[in-house]
Short mmCIF file of C-alpha atoms in Angstrom, two decimals:
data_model
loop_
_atom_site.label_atom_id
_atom_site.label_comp_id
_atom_site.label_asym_id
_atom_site.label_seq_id
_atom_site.Cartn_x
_atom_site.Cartn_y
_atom_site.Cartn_z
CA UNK N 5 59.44 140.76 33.36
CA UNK N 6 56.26 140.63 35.35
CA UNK N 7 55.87 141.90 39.14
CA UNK N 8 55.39 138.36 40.33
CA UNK N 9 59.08 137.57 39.29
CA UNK N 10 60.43 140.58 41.14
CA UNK N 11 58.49 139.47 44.47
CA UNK N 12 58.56 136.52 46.43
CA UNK N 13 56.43 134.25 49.10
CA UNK N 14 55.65 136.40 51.96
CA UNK N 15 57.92 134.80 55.27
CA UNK N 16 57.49 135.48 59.08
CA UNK N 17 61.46 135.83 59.02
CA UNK N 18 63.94 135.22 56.97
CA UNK N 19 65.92 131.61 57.16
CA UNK N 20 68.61 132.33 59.28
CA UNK N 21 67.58 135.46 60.53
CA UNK N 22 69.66 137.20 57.72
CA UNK N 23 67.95 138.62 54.84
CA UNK N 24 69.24 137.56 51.52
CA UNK N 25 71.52 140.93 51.13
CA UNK N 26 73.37 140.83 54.05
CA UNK N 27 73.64 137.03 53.15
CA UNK N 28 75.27 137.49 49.42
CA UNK N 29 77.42 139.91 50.64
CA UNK N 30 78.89 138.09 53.59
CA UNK N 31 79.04 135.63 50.77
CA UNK N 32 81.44 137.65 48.47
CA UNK N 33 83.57 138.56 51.58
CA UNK N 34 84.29 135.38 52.83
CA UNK N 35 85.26 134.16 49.53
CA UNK N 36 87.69 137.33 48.79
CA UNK N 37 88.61 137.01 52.59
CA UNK N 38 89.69 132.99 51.28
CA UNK N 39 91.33 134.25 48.49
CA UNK N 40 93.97 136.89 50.95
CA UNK N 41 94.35 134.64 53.50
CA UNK N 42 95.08 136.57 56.32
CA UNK N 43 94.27 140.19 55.09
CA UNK N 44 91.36 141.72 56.39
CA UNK N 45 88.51 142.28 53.67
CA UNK N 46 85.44 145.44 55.08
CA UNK N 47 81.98 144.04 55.23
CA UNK N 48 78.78 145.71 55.91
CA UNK N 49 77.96 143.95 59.50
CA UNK N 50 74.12 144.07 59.62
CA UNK N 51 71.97 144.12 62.92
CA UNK N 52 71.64 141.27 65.06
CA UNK N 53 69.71 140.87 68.08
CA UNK N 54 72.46 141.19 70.24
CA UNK N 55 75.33 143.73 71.37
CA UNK N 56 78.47 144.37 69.10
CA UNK N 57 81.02 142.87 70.79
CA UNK N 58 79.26 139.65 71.53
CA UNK N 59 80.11 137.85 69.14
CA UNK N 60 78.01 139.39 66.50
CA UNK N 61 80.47 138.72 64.22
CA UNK N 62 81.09 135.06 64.34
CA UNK N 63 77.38 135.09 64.75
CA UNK N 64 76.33 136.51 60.96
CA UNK N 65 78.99 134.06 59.71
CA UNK N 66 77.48 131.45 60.95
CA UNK N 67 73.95 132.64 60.00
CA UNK N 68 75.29 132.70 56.59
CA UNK N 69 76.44 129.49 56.61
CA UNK N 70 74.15 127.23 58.31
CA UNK N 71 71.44 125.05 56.94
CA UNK N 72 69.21 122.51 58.41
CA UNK N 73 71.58 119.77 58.31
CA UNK N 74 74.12 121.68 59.78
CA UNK N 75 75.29 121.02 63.15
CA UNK N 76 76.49 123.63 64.97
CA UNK N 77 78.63 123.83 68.52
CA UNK N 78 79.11 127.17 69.70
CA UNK N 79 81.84 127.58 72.81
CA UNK N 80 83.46 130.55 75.12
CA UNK N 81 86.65 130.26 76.31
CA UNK N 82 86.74 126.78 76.23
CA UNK N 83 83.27 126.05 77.37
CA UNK N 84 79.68 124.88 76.00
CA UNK N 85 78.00 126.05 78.78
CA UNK N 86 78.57 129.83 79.09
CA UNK N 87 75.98 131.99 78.94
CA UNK N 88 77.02 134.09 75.79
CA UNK N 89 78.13 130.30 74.33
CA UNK N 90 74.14 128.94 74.88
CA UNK N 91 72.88 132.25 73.96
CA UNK N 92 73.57 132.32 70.63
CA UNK N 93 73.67 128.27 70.29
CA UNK N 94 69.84 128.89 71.32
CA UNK N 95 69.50 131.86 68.92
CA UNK N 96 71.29 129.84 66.15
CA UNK N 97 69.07 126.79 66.56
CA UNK N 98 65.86 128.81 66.60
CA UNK N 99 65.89 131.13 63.70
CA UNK N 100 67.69 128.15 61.88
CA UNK N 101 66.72 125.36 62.49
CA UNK N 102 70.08 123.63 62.55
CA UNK N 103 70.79 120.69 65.38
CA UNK N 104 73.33 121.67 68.41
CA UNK N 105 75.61 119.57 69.81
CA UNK N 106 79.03 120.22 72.49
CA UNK N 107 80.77 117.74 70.78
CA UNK N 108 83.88 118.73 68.59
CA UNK N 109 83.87 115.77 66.68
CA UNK N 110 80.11 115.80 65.92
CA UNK N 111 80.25 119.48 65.03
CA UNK N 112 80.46 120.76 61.69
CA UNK N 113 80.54 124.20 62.10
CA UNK N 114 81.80 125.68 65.34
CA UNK N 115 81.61 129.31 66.68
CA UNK N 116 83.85 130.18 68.77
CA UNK N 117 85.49 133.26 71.31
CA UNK N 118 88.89 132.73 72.31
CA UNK N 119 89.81 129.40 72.20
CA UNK N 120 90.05 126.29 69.68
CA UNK N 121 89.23 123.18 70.75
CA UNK N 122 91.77 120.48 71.75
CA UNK N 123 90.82 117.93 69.53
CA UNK N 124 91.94 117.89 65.65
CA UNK N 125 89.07 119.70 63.41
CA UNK N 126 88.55 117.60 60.30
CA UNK N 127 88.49 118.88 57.00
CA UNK N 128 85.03 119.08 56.56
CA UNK N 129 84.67 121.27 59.51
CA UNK N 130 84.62 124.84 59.74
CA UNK N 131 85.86 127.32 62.55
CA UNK N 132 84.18 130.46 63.14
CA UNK N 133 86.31 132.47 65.27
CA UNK N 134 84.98 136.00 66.92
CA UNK N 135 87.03 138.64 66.67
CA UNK N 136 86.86 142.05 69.10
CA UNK N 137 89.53 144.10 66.98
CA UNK N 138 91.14 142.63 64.25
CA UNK N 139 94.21 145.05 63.48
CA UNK N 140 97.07 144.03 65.01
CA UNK N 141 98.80 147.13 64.17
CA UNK N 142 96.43 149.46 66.64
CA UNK N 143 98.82 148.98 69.66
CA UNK N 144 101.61 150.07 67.35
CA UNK N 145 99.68 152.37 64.57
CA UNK N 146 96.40 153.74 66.05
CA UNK N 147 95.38 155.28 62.82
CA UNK N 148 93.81 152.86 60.68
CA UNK N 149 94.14 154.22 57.58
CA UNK N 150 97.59 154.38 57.86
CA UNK N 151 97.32 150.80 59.31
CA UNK N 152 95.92 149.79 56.16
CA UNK N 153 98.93 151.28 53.81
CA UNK N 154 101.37 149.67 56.48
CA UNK N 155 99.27 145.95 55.67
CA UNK N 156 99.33 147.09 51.58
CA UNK N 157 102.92 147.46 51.70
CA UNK N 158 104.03 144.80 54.22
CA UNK N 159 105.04 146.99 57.12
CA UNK N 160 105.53 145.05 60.17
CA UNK N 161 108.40 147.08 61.27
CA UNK N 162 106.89 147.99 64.45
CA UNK N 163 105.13 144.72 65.50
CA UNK N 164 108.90 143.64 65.68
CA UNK N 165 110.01 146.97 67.74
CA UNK N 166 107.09 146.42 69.62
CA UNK N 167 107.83 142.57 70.98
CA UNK N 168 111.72 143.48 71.19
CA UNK N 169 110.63 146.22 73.62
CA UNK N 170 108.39 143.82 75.75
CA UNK N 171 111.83 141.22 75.83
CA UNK N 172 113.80 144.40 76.89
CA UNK N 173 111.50 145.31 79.49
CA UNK N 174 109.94 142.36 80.78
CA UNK N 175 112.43 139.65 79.25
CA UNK N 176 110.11 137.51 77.13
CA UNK N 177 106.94 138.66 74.90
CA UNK N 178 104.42 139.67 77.02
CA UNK N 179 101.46 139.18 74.60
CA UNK N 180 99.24 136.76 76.48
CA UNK N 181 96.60 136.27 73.86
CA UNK N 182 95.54 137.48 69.93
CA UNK N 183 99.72 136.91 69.49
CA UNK N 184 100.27 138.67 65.92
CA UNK N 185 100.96 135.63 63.17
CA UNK N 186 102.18 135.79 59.52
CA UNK N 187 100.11 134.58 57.67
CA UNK N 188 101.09 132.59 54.55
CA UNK N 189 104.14 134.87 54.36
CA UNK N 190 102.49 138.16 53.37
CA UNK N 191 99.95 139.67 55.98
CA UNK N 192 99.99 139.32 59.64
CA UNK N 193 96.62 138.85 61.75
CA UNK N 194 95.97 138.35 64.83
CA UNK N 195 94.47 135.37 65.15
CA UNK N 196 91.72 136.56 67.72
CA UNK N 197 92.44 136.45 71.55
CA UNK N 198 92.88 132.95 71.56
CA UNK N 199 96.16 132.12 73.96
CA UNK N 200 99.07 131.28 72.69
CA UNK N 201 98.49 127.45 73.22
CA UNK N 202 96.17 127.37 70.61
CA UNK N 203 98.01 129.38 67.44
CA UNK N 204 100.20 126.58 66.44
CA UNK N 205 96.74 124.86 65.96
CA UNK N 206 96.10 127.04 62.96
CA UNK N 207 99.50 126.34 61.03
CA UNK N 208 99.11 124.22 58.59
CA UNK N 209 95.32 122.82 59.82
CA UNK N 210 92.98 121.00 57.95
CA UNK N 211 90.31 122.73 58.33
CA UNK N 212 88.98 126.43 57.52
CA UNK N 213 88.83 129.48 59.70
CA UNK N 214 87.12 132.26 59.16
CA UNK N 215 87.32 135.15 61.65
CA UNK N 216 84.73 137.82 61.91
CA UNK N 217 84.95 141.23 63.84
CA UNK N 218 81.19 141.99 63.88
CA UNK N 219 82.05 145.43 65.92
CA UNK N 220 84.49 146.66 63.54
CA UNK N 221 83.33 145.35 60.34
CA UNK N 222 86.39 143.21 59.05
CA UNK N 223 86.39 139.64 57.98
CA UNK N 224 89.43 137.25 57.39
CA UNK N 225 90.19 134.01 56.95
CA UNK N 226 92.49 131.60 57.48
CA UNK N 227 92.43 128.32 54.49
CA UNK N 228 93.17 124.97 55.32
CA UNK N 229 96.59 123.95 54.81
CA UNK N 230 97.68 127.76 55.14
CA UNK N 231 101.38 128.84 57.14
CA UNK N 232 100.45 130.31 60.48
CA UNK N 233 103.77 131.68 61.66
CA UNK N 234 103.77 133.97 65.18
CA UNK N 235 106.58 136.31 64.76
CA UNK N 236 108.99 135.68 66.46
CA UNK N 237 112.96 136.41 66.58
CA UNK N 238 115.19 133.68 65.27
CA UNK N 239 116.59 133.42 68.89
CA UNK N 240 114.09 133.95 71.28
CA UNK N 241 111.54 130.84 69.90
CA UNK N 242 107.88 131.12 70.30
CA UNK N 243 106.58 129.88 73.72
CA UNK N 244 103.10 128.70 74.29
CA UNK N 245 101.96 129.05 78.27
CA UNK N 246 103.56 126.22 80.25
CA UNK N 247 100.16 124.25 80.98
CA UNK N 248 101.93 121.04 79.54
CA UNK N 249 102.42 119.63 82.92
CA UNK N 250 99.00 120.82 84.63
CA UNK N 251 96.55 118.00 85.67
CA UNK N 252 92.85 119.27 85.50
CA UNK N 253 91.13 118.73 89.60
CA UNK N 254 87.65 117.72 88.02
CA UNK N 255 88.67 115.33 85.21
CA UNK N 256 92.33 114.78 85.73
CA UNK N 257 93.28 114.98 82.29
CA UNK N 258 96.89 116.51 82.11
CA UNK N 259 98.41 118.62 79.39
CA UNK N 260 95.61 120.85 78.28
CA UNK N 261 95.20 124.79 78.26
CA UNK N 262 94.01 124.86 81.61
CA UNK N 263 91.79 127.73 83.63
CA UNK N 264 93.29 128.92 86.83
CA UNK N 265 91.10 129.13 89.74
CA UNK N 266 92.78 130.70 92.60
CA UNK N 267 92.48 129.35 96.21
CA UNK N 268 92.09 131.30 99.73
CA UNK N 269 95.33 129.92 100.96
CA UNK N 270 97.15 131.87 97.77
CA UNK N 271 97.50 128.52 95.90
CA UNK N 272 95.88 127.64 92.71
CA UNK N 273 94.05 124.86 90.95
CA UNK N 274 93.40 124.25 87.55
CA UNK N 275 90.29 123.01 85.07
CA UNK N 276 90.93 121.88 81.82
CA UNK N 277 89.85 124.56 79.86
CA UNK N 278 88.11 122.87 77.06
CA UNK N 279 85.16 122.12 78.96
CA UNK N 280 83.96 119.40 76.26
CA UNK N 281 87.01 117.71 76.90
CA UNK N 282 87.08 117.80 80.62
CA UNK N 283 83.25 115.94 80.35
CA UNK N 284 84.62 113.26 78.06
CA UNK N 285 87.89 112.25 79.71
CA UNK N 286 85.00 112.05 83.00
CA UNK N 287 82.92 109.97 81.02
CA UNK N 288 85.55 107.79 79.85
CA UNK N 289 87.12 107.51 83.52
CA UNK N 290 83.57 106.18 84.72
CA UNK N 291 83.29 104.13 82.13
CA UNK N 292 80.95 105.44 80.11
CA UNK N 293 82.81 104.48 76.87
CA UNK N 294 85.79 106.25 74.83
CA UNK N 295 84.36 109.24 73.29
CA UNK N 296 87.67 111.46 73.10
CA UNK N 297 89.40 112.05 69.61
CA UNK N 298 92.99 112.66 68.37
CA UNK N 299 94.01 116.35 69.92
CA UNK N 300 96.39 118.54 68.41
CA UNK N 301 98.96 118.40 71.46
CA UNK N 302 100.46 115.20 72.67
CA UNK N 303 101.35 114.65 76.45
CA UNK N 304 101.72 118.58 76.70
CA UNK N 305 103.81 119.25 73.34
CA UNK N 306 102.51 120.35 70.32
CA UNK N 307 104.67 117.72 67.56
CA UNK N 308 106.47 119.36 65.13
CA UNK C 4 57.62 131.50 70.19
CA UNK C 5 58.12 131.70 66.77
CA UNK C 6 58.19 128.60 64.68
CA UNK C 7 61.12 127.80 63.10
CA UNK C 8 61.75 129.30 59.92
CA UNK C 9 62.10 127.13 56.96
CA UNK C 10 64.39 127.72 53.98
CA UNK C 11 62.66 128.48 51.01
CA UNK C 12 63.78 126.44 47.85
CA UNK C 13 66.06 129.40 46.71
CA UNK C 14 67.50 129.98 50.09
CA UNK C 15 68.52 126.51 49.85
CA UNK C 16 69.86 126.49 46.52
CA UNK C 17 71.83 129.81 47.45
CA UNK C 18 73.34 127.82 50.65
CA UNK C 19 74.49 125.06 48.62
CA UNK C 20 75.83 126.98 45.88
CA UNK C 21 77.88 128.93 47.69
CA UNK C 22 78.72 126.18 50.29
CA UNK C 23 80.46 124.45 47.14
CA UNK C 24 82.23 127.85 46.17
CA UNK C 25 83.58 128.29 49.65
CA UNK C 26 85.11 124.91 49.72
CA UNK C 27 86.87 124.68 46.59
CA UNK C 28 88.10 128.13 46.88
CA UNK C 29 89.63 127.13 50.32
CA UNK C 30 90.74 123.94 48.54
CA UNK C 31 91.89 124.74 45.18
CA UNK C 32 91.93 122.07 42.62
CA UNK C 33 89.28 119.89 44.54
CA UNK C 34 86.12 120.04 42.64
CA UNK C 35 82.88 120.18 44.16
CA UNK C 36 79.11 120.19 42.97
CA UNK C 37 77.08 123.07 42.46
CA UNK C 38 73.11 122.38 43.33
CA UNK C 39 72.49 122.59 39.44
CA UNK C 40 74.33 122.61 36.30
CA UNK C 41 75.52 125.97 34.99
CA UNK C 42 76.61 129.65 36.48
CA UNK C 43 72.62 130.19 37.55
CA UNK C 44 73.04 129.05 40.77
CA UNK C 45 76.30 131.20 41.25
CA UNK C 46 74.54 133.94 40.15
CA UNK C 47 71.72 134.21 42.52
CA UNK C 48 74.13 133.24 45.57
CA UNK C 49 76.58 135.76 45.43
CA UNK C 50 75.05 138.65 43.16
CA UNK C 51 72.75 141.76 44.03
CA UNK C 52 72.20 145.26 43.29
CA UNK C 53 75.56 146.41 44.66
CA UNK C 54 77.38 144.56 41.89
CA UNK C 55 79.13 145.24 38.85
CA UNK C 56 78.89 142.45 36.34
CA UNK C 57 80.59 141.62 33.07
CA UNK C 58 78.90 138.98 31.19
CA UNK C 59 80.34 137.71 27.45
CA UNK C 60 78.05 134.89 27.52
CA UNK C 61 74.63 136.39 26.19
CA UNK C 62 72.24 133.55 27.29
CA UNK C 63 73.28 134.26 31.41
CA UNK C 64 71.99 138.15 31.10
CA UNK C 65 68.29 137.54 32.06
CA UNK C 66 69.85 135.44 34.77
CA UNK C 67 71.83 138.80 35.82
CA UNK C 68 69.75 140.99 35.27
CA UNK C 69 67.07 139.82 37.69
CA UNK C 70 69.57 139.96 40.25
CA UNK C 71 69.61 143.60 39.72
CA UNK C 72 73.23 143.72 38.92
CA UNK C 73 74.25 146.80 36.58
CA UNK C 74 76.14 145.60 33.82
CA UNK C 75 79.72 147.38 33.66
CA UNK C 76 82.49 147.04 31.49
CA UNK C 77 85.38 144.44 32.16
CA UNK C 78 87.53 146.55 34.12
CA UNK C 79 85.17 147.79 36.30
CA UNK C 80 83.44 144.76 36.66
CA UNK C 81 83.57 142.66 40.47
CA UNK C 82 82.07 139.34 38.48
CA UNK C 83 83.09 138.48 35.61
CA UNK C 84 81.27 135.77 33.17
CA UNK C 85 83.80 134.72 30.86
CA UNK C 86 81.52 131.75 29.60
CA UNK C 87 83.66 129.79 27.21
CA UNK C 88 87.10 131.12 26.93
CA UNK C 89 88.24 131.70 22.88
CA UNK C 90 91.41 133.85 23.55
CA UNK C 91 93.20 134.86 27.01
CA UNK C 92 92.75 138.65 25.64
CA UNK C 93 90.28 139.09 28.59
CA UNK C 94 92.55 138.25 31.38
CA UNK C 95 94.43 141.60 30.43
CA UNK C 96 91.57 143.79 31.69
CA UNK C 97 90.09 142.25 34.92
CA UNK C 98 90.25 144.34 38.21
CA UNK C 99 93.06 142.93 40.03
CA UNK C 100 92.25 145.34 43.42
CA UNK C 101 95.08 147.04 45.22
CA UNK C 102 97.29 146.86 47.43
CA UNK C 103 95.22 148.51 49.92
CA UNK C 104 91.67 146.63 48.72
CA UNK C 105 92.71 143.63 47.69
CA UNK C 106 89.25 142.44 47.63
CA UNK C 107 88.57 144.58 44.72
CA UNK C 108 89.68 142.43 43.06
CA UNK C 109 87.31 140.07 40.81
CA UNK C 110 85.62 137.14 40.72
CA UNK C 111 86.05 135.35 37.46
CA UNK C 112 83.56 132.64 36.07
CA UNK C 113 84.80 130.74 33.23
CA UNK C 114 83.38 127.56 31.57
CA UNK C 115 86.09 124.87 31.18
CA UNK C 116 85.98 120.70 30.91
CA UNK C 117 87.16 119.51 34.62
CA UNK C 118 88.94 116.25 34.60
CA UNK C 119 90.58 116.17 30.67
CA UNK C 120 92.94 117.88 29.22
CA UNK C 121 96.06 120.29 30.45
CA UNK C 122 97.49 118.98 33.61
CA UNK C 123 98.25 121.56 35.82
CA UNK C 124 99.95 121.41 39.45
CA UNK C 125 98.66 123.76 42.13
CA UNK C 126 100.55 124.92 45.05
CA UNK C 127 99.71 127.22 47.58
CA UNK C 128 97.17 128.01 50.57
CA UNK C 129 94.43 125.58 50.80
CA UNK C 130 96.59 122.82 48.98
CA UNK C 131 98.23 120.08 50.92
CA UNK C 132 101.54 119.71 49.02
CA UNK C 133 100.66 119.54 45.86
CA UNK C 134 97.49 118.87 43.67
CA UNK C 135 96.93 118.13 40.03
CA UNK C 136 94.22 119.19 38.01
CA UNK C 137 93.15 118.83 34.60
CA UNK C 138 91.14 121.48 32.61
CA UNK C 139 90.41 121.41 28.69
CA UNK C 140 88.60 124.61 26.32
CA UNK C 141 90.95 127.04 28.06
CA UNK C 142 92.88 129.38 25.29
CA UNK C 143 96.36 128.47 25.16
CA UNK C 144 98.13 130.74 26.92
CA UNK C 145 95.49 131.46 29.73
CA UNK C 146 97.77 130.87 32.81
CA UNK C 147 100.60 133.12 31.17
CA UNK C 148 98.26 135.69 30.97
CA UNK C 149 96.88 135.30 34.59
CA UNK C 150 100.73 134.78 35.59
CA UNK C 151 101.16 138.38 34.02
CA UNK C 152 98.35 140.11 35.86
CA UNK C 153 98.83 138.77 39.27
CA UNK C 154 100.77 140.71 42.28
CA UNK C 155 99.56 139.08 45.15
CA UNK C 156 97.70 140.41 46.99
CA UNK C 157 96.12 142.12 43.99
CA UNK C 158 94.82 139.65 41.64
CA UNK C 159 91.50 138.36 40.23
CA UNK C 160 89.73 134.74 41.83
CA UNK C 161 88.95 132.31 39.47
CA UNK C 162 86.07 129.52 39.49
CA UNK C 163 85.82 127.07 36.43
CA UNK C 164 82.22 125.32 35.81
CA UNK C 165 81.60 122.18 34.06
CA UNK C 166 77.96 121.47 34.19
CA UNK C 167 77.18 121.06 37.35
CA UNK C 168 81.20 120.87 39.08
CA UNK C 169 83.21 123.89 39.81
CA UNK C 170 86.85 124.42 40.45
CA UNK C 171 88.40 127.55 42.56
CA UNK C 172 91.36 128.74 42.10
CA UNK C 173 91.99 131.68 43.99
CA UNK C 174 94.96 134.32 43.60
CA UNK C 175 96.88 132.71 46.03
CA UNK C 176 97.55 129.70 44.12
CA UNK C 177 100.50 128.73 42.13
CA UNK C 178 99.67 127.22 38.51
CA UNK C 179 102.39 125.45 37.14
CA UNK C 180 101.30 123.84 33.42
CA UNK C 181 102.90 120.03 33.40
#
């Protein structure tokens, strides 16, 4: 062993921003992280240049994942065009290199907060979800170790008190978003705030998810072709927010997730949430050629 | 502003390496190719001073070593180098994890033919339906013994390499031998 095998080439910065550490050990994460679906696996969370809580997350998974050829589409709440969304499509294309795009279908990795996109991710595609707290036992079980010996033994107990309380009270499940799922029958997640609307999309998909909590150092994933089940009781089904019969005012495209935007006279209109989607079913009105793919819900219904 | 960095030829390697271990994992029974033939290029993707290797194959220490991995004994071991499987013996003592840290659990690296031999059916996570595949110059009964050691979610990951393919299987996944 010489001293010219232990070095290497000096670099301005590291591909990717991430040094090769914080790389391999994202690396073995995700992998155990594939292995569990569902259970959430610690992870160092290095530095990035921006706030926990922004994504950071989402952000070092992607850094790990990325290479030249890679192109990335990074969203919030629906839209390309957010600030934190360009932010860290910017910072992603700069330290790496990668080509950007707002199209789903052109994407092949996508970071994203809070929502998945209406059109079917392919199985070459990966989803990179951010995650602000990833135990959905903290309403129920603040203390996380004993969190952790209530996921090691299967203890979902109180996620059930918990949602027969909110029907008690409030007469349906008041969880609006991050709804707790069970996840290939053995560990419930929450799937990340996304709304309701969008966890059937992660039931049986066929492509990966991997969802990072960058604040509180937890990674999980969710494989393709993996059972996604929201708990529910046997007689009160799931309900996804009724949006089915909504018509978006800028694009007119109906039966989307949909943004509410009230009015002065108390009234509401709605935008298609998916902003992507909203530009292509414009496009496609104006005649600017079909550009839309298949999406996972059909004339406001997810099929069965 | 900075130029854009470039990737170095490891960094590269690394990327691809491990972007064919992530998708067969997540698709178990689907082989994929590995940047170059043999466990070197898993090695210097996933490995680093904070791991504890086992290696029986004598020819991939230098590789491990310059990772700075210590060398541990099977039990103690996160990745495991089975190289070329004679007897299932092995299986017995790989970290499975626990219940509390499942990802304690290993990852196992095993040298197998891909395409002849035992037909197996896989079920589970990352498997639509059902998926056959066929692996020869595995010890008889190797998925007996990996039956035996497996309490999901404490188990051990496995990846099979044939030259320049490799195979996950992860714990998740139900072997059946056809």
């Amino acid at each position: 062993m010489s001293l010219s095998t232990l070095t290497k080439p000096w670099e301005a910065m590291s591909y990717g921003f991430l040094d090769g550490s914080a790389k391999r050990e994202l690396r073995r994460k995700m992998l155990k992280s594939v292995a569990v679906p569902g259970c959430q696996m610690p992870y160092a969370s290095r530095e990035v240049p921006m706030a926990r809580g922004w994504g950071t997350g989402g952000l070092q998974v992607s850094l790990t994942l990325v290479n030249p050829q890679t192109r990335v589409k990074v969203i919030d709440q629906g839209a390309d065009d957010s600030v934190n969304a360009a932010s860290i499509r910017r910072f992603i294309a700069r330290v790496a290199g990668t080509p950007t795009t707002m199209d789903t279908l052109e994407a092949d990795l996508i970071q994203s907060r809070h929502r998945i996109p209406e059109e079917i991710l392919r199985e070459d595609q990966i989803l990179v979800l951010q995650v602000p707290n990833p135990e959905p036992l903290r309403p129920v079980q603040p203390n996380m170790s004993i969190a952790r010996q209530m996921h090691a033994d299967a203890d979902y107990g109180r996620m059930w008190l918990q949602l027969y309380e909110q029907i008690v009270r409030s007469g349906r499940v008041m969880q609006g978003a991050s709804y707790p799922s069970l996840v290939h029958g053995r560990h419930v997640m929450t799937p990340s705030p996304i709304p309701r609307w969008d966890v059937p999309k992660l039931h049986m998909a066929k492509h990966l998810t991997i969802l990072s909590a960058g604040r509180e150092k937890r990674i999980f994933a969710v494989p393709p072709y993996t059972r996604v089940e929201p708990l529910v009781f046997s007689d009160v089904p799931y309900k996804v927010e009724e949006h089915g019969h909504l018509t978006c005012t800028r694009s007119g495209t109906t039966g989307f997730f949909m943004n509410e935007i009230p009015r002065d006279d108390g009234t509401s209109s709605f935008e298609v949430s998916d902003s992507e989607w909203g530009v292509k079913t414009i496009r496609a009105r104006d005649g600017d050629g079909e550009s839309r793919g298949e999406t996972w819900y059909k004339n406001g219904e997810m099929p069965q | 502003m900075l130029a854009t960095p470039a990737p170095s030829p490891a960094e590269t390697r690394d990327n691809a390496a491990f972007d064919a271990l992530l998708w067969t994992l997540s698709r178990p029974g689907l082989p994929r190719d590995l940047p170059e033939p043999g466990e070197q290029s898993i090695v210097t993707a996933l490995l680093d001073r904070e791991c504890l290797v086992y290696a029986a194959d004598p020819l991939l220490m230098p590789e491990i070593m310059r990772s700075g991995a210590e060398l541990a004994d099977i039990d103690k071991a996160d990745h495991v180098f089975l190289g070329a499987m004679a007897t299932s013996d092995p299986l017995a003592d790989i970290a499975i994890g626990s219940d509390y840290y499942p990802d304690d659990g290993a990852t196992v690296i095993i040298r197998a033919n891909i395409g002849s031999g035992t037909a197996l059916r896989l079920t589970g996570p990352g498997v639509d339906g059902a998926v056959t595949l066929q692996l020869e110059g595995l010890p008889v009964r190797f998925w007996k013994a990996r039956a035996a050691r497996l309490r999901y979610p404490m188990g051990f990951d496995l990846f099979f390499v044939d030259g320049a393919r490799v195979v996950g299987v992860p714990r998740s996944t139900t072997v059946e031998e056809i």
